[in-house]
PDB file of C-alpha atoms and ligand atoms in Angstrom:
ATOM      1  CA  UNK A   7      30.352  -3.192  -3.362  1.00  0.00           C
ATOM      2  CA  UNK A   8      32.883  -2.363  -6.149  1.00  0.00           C
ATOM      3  CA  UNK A   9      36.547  -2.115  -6.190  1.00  0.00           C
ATOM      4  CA  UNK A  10      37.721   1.298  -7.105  1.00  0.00           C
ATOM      5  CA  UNK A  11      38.439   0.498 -10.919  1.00  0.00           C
ATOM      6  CA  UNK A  12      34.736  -0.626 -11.643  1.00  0.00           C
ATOM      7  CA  UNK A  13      33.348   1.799  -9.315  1.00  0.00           C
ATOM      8  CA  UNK A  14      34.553   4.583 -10.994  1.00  0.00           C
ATOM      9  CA  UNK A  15      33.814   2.670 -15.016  1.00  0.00           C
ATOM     10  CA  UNK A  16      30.385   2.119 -13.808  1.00  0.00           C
ATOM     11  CA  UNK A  17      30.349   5.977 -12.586  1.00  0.00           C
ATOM     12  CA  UNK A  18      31.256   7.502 -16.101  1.00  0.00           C
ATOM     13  CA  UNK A  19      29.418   5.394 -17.932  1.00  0.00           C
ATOM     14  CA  UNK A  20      26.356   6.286 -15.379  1.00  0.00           C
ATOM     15  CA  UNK A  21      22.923   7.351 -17.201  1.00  0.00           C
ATOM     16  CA  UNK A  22      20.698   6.994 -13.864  1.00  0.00           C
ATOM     17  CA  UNK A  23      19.670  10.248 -13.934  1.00  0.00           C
ATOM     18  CA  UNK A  24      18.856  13.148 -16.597  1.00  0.00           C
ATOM     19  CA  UNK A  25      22.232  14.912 -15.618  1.00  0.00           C
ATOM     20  CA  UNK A  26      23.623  12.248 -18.236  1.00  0.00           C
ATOM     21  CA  UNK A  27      22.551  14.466 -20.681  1.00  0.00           C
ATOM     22  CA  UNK A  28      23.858  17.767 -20.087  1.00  0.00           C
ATOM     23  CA  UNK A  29      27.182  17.068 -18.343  1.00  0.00           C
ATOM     24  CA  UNK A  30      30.698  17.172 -19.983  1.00  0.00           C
ATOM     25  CA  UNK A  31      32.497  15.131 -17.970  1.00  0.00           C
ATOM     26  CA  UNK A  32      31.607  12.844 -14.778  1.00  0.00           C
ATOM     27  CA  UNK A  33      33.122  14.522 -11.636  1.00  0.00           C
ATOM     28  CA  UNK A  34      34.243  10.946  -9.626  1.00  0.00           C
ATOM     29  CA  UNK A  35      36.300  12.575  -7.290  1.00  0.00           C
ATOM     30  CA  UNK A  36      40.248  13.336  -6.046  1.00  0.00           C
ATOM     31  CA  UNK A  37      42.291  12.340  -3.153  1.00  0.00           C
ATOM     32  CA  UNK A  38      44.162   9.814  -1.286  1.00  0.00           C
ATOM     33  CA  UNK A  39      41.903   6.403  -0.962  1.00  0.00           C
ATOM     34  CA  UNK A  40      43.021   5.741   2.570  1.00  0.00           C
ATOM     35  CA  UNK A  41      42.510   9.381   3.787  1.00  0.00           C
ATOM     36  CA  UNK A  42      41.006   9.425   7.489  1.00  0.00           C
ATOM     37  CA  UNK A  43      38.603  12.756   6.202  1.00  0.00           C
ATOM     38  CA  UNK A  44      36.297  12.556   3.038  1.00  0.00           C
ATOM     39  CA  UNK A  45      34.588  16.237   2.277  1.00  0.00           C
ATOM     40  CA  UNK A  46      31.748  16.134   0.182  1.00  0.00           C
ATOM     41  CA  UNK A  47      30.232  18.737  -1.838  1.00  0.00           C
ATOM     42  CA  UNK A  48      26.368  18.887  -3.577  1.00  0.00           C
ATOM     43  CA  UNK A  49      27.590  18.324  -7.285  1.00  0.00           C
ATOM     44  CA  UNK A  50      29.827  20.020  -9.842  1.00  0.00           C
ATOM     45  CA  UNK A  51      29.667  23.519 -11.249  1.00  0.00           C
ATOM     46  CA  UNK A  52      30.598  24.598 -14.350  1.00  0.00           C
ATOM     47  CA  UNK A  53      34.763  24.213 -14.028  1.00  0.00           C
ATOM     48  CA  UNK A  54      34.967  20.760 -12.578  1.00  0.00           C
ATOM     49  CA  UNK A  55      31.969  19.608 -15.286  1.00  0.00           C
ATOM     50  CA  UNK A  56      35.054  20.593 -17.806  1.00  0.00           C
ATOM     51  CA  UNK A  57      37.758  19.826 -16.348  1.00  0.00           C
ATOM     52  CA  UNK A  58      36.541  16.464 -14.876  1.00  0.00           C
ATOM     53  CA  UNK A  59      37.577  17.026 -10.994  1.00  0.00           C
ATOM     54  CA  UNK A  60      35.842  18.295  -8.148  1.00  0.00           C
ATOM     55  CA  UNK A  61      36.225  21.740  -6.601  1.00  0.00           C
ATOM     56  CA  UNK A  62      38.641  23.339  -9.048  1.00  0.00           C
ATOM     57  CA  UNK A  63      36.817  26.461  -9.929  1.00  0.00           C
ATOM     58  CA  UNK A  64      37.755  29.888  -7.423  1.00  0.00           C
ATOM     59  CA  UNK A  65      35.471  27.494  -4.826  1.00  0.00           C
ATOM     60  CA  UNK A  66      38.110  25.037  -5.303  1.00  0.00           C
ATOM     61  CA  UNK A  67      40.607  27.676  -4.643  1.00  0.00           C
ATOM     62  CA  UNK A  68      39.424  28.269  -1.012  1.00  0.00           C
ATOM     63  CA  UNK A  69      39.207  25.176  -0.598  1.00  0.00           C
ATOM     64  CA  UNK A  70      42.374  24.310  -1.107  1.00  0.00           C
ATOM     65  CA  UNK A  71      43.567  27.350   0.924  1.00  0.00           C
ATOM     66  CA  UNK A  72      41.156  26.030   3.915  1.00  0.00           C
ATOM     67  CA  UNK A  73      42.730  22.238   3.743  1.00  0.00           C
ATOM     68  CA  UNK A  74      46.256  23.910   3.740  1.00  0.00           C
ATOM     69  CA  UNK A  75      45.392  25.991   6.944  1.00  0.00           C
ATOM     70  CA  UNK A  76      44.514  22.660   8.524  1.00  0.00           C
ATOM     71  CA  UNK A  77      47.295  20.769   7.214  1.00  0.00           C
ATOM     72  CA  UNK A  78      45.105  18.928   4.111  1.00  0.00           C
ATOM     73  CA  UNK A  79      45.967  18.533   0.499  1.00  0.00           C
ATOM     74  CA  UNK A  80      43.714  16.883  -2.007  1.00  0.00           C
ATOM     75  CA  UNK A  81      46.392  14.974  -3.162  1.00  0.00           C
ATOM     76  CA  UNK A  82      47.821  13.595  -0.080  1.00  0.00           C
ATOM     77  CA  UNK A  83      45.777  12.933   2.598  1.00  0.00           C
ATOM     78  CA  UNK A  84      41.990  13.936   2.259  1.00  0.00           C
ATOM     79  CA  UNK A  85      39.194  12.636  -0.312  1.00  0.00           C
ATOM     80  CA  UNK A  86      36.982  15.283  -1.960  1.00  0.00           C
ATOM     81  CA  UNK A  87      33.543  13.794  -3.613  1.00  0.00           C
ATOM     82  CA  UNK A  88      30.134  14.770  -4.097  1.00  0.00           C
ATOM     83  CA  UNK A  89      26.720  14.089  -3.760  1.00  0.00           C
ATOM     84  CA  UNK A  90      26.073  13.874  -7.352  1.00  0.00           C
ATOM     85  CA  UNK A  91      28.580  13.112 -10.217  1.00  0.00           C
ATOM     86  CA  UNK A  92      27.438  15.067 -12.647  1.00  0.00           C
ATOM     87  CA  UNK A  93      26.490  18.711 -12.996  1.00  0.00           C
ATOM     88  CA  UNK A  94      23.167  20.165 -12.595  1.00  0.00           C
ATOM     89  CA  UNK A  95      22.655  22.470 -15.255  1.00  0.00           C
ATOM     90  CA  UNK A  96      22.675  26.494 -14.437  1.00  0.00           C
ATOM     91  CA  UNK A  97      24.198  25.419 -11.265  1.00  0.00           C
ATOM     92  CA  UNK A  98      21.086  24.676  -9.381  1.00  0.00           C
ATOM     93  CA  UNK A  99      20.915  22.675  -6.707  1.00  0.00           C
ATOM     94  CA  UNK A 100      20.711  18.749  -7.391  1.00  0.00           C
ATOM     95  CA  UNK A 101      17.221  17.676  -7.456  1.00  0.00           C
ATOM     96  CA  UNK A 102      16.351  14.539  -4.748  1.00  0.00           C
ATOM     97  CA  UNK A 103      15.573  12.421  -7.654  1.00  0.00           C
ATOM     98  CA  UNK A 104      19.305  12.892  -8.566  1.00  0.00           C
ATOM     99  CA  UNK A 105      20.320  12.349  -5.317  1.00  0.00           C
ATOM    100  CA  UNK A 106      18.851   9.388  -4.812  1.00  0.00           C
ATOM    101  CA  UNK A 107      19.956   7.919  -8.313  1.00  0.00           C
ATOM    102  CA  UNK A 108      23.662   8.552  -7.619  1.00  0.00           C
ATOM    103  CA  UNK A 109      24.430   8.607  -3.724  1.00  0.00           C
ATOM    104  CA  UNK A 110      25.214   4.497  -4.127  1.00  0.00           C
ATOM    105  CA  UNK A 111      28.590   5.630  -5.774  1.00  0.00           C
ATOM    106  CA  UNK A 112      28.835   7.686  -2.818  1.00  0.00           C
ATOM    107  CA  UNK A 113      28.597   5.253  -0.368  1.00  0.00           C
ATOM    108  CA  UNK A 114      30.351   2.530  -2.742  1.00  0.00           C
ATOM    109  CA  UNK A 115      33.374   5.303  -2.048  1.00  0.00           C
ATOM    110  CA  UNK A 116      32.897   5.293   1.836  1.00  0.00           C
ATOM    111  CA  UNK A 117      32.781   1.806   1.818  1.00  0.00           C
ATOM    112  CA  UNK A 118      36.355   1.820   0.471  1.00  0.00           C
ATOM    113  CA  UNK A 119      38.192   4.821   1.726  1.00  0.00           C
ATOM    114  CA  UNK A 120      36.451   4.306   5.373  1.00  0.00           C
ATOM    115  CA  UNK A 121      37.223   7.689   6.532  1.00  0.00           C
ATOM    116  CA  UNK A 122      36.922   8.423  10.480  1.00  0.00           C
ATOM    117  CA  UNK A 123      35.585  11.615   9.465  1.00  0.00           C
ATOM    118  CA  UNK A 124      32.758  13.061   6.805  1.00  0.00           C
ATOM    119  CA  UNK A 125      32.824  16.739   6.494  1.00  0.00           C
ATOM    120  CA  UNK A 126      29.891  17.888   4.577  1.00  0.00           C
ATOM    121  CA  UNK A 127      30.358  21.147   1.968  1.00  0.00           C
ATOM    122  CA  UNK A 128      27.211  23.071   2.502  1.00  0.00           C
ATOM    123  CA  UNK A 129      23.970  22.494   3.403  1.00  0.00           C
ATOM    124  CA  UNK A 130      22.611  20.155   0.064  1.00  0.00           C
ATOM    125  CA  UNK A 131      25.362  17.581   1.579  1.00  0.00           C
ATOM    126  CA  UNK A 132      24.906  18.172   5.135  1.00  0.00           C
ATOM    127  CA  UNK A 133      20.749  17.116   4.728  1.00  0.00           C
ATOM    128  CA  UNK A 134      21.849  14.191   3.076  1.00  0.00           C
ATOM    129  CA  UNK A 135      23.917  12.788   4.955  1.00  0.00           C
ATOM    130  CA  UNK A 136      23.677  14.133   8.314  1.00  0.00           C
ATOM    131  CA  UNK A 137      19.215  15.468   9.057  1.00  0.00           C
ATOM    132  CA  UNK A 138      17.056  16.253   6.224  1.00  0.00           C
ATOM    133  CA  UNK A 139      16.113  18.977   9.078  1.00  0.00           C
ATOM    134  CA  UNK A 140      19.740  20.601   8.970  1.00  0.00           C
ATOM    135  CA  UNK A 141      20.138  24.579   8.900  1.00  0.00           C
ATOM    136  CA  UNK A 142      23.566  24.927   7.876  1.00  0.00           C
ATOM    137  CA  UNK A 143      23.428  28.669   9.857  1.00  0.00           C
ATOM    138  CA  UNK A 144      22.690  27.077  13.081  1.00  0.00           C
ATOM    139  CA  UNK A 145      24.608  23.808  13.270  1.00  0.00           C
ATOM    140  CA  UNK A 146      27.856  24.412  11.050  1.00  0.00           C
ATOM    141  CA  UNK A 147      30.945  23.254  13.091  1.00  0.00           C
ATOM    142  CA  UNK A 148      28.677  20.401  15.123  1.00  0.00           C
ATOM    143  CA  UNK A 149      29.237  17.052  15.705  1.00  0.00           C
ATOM    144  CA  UNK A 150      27.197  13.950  15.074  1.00  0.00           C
ATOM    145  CA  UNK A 151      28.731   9.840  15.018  1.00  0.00           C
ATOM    146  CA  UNK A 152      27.002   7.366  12.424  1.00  0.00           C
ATOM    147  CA  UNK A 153      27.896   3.806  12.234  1.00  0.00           C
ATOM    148  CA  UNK A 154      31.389   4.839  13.634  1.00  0.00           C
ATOM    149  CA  UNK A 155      32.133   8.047  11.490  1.00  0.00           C
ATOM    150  CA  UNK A 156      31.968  11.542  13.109  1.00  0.00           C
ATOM    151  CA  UNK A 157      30.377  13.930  10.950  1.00  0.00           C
ATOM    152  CA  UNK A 158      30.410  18.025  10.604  1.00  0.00           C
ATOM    153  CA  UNK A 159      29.425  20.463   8.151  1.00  0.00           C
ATOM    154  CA  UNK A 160      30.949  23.793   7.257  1.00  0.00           C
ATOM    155  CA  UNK A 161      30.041  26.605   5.167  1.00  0.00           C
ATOM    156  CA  UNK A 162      30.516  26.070   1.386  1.00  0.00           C
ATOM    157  CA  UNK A 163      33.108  26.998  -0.098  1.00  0.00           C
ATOM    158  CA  UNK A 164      30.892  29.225  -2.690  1.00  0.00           C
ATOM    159  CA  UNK A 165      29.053  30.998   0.036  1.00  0.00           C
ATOM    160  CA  UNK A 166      32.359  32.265   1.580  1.00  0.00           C
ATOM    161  CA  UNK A 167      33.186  33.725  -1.492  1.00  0.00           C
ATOM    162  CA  UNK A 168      29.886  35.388  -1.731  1.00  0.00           C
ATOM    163  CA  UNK A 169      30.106  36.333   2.309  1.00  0.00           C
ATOM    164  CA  UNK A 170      33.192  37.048   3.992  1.00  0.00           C
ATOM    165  CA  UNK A 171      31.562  37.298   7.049  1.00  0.00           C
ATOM    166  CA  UNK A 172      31.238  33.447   7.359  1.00  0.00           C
ATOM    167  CA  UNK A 173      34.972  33.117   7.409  1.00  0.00           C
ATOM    168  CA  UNK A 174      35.783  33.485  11.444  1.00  0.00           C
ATOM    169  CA  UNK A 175      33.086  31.019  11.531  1.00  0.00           C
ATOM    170  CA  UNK A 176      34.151  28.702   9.453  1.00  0.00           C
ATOM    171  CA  UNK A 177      38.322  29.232  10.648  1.00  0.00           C
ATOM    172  CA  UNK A 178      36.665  27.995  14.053  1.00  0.00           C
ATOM    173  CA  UNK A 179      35.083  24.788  12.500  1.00  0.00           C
ATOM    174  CA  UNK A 180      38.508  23.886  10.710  1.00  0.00           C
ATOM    175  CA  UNK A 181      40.220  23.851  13.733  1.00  0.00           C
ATOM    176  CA  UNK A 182      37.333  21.775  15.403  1.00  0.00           C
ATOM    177  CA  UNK A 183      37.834  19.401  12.429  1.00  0.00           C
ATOM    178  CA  UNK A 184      41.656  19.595  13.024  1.00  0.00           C
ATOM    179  CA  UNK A 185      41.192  18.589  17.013  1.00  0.00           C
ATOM    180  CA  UNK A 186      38.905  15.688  15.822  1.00  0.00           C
ATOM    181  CA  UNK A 187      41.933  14.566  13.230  1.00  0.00           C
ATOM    182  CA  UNK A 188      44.320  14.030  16.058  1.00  0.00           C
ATOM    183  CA  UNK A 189      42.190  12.298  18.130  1.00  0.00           C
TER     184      UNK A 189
HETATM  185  S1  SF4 B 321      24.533  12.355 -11.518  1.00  0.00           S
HETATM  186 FE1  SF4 B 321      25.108  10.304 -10.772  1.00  0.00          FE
HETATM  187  S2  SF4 B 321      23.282   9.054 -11.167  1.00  0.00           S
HETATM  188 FE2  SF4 B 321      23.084  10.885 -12.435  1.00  0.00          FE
HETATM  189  S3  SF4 B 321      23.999  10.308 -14.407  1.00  0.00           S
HETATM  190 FE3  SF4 B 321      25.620  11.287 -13.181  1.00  0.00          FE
HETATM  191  S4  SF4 B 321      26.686   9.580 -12.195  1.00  0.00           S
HETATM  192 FE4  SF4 B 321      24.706   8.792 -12.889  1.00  0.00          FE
END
């Protein structure tokens, strides 16, 4: 396991996987290192491939907006990573390949943050790291323990904007997520 200063050299110097070639910047992630909650997205789009951080696009927005409603702010007391570092070009979703070739710095960053809780952003994150089998529809908002974390996923933050429909929804997972903070 590295320490956060090599972990994160060794991350943007990273050519593991093809997405070396095309991206602009490696998206390492943001937050407080001894949050209790680490969300995780799929990768970066276009806006956090430029501007180097995760989530900072109109996604990010909501995001933001969705921590505050829940008492969170990416610069005090939550994490925000991703599955992969760098961006998949056109946006598309990472391939497994990728996955596989970059979810050690992942892990390398639960290892030192420790959080008590995972939430996953979307479905690409939540079949990682929670079932290969998991339909974000269905089981959004439930709750699974591994090796002593809880973990949840919620809608992404993209498909809210696309669907406002998902929002009650996802208001009712936040608060879940809130209850499990205080716990
Ligand atoms: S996506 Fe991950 S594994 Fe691939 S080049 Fe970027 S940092 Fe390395």
């Amino acid at each position: 396991m590295l320490e956060w200063n090599d972990l994160q050299n060794a991350c943007h110097q990273c050519t593991r996987c093809g997405l070396c070639e095309t991206r602009h910047n490696v998206v390492f992630g943001v937050g407080n290192q001894n949050a209790d909650i680490l969300f995780v997205g799929e990768g970066p789009g276009e806006q956090e491939d430029l501007q180097g951080e995760p989530f900072v696009g109109p996604a990010g927005k909501l995001l933001d907006a969705m921590l505050c409603i829940i008492d969170l702010d990416r610069h005090e007391n939550c994490y925000i990573a991703n599955i992969v570092k760098c961006r998949p070009p056109g946006n598309r979703d990472p391939l497994e390949l990728e996955q596989d070739a970059c979810i050690d710095f992942l892990r390398n960053q639960v290892a030192l943050i420790k959080p008590r809780i995972i939430v996953c952003l979307g479905r690409i994150a939540a079949q990682r790291l929670i079932d290969p089998e998991y339909r974000i529809t269905r089981q959004h908002g439930q709750w699974v323990q591994k090796n002593g974390i809880w973990l949840t996923a919620i809608y992404h933050p993209s498909a809210l904007l696309r669907d406002e429909w998902k929002r009650p929804e996802t208001f009712r997972d936040l608060l879940s997520i809130r209850e499990k903070l205080r716990e």
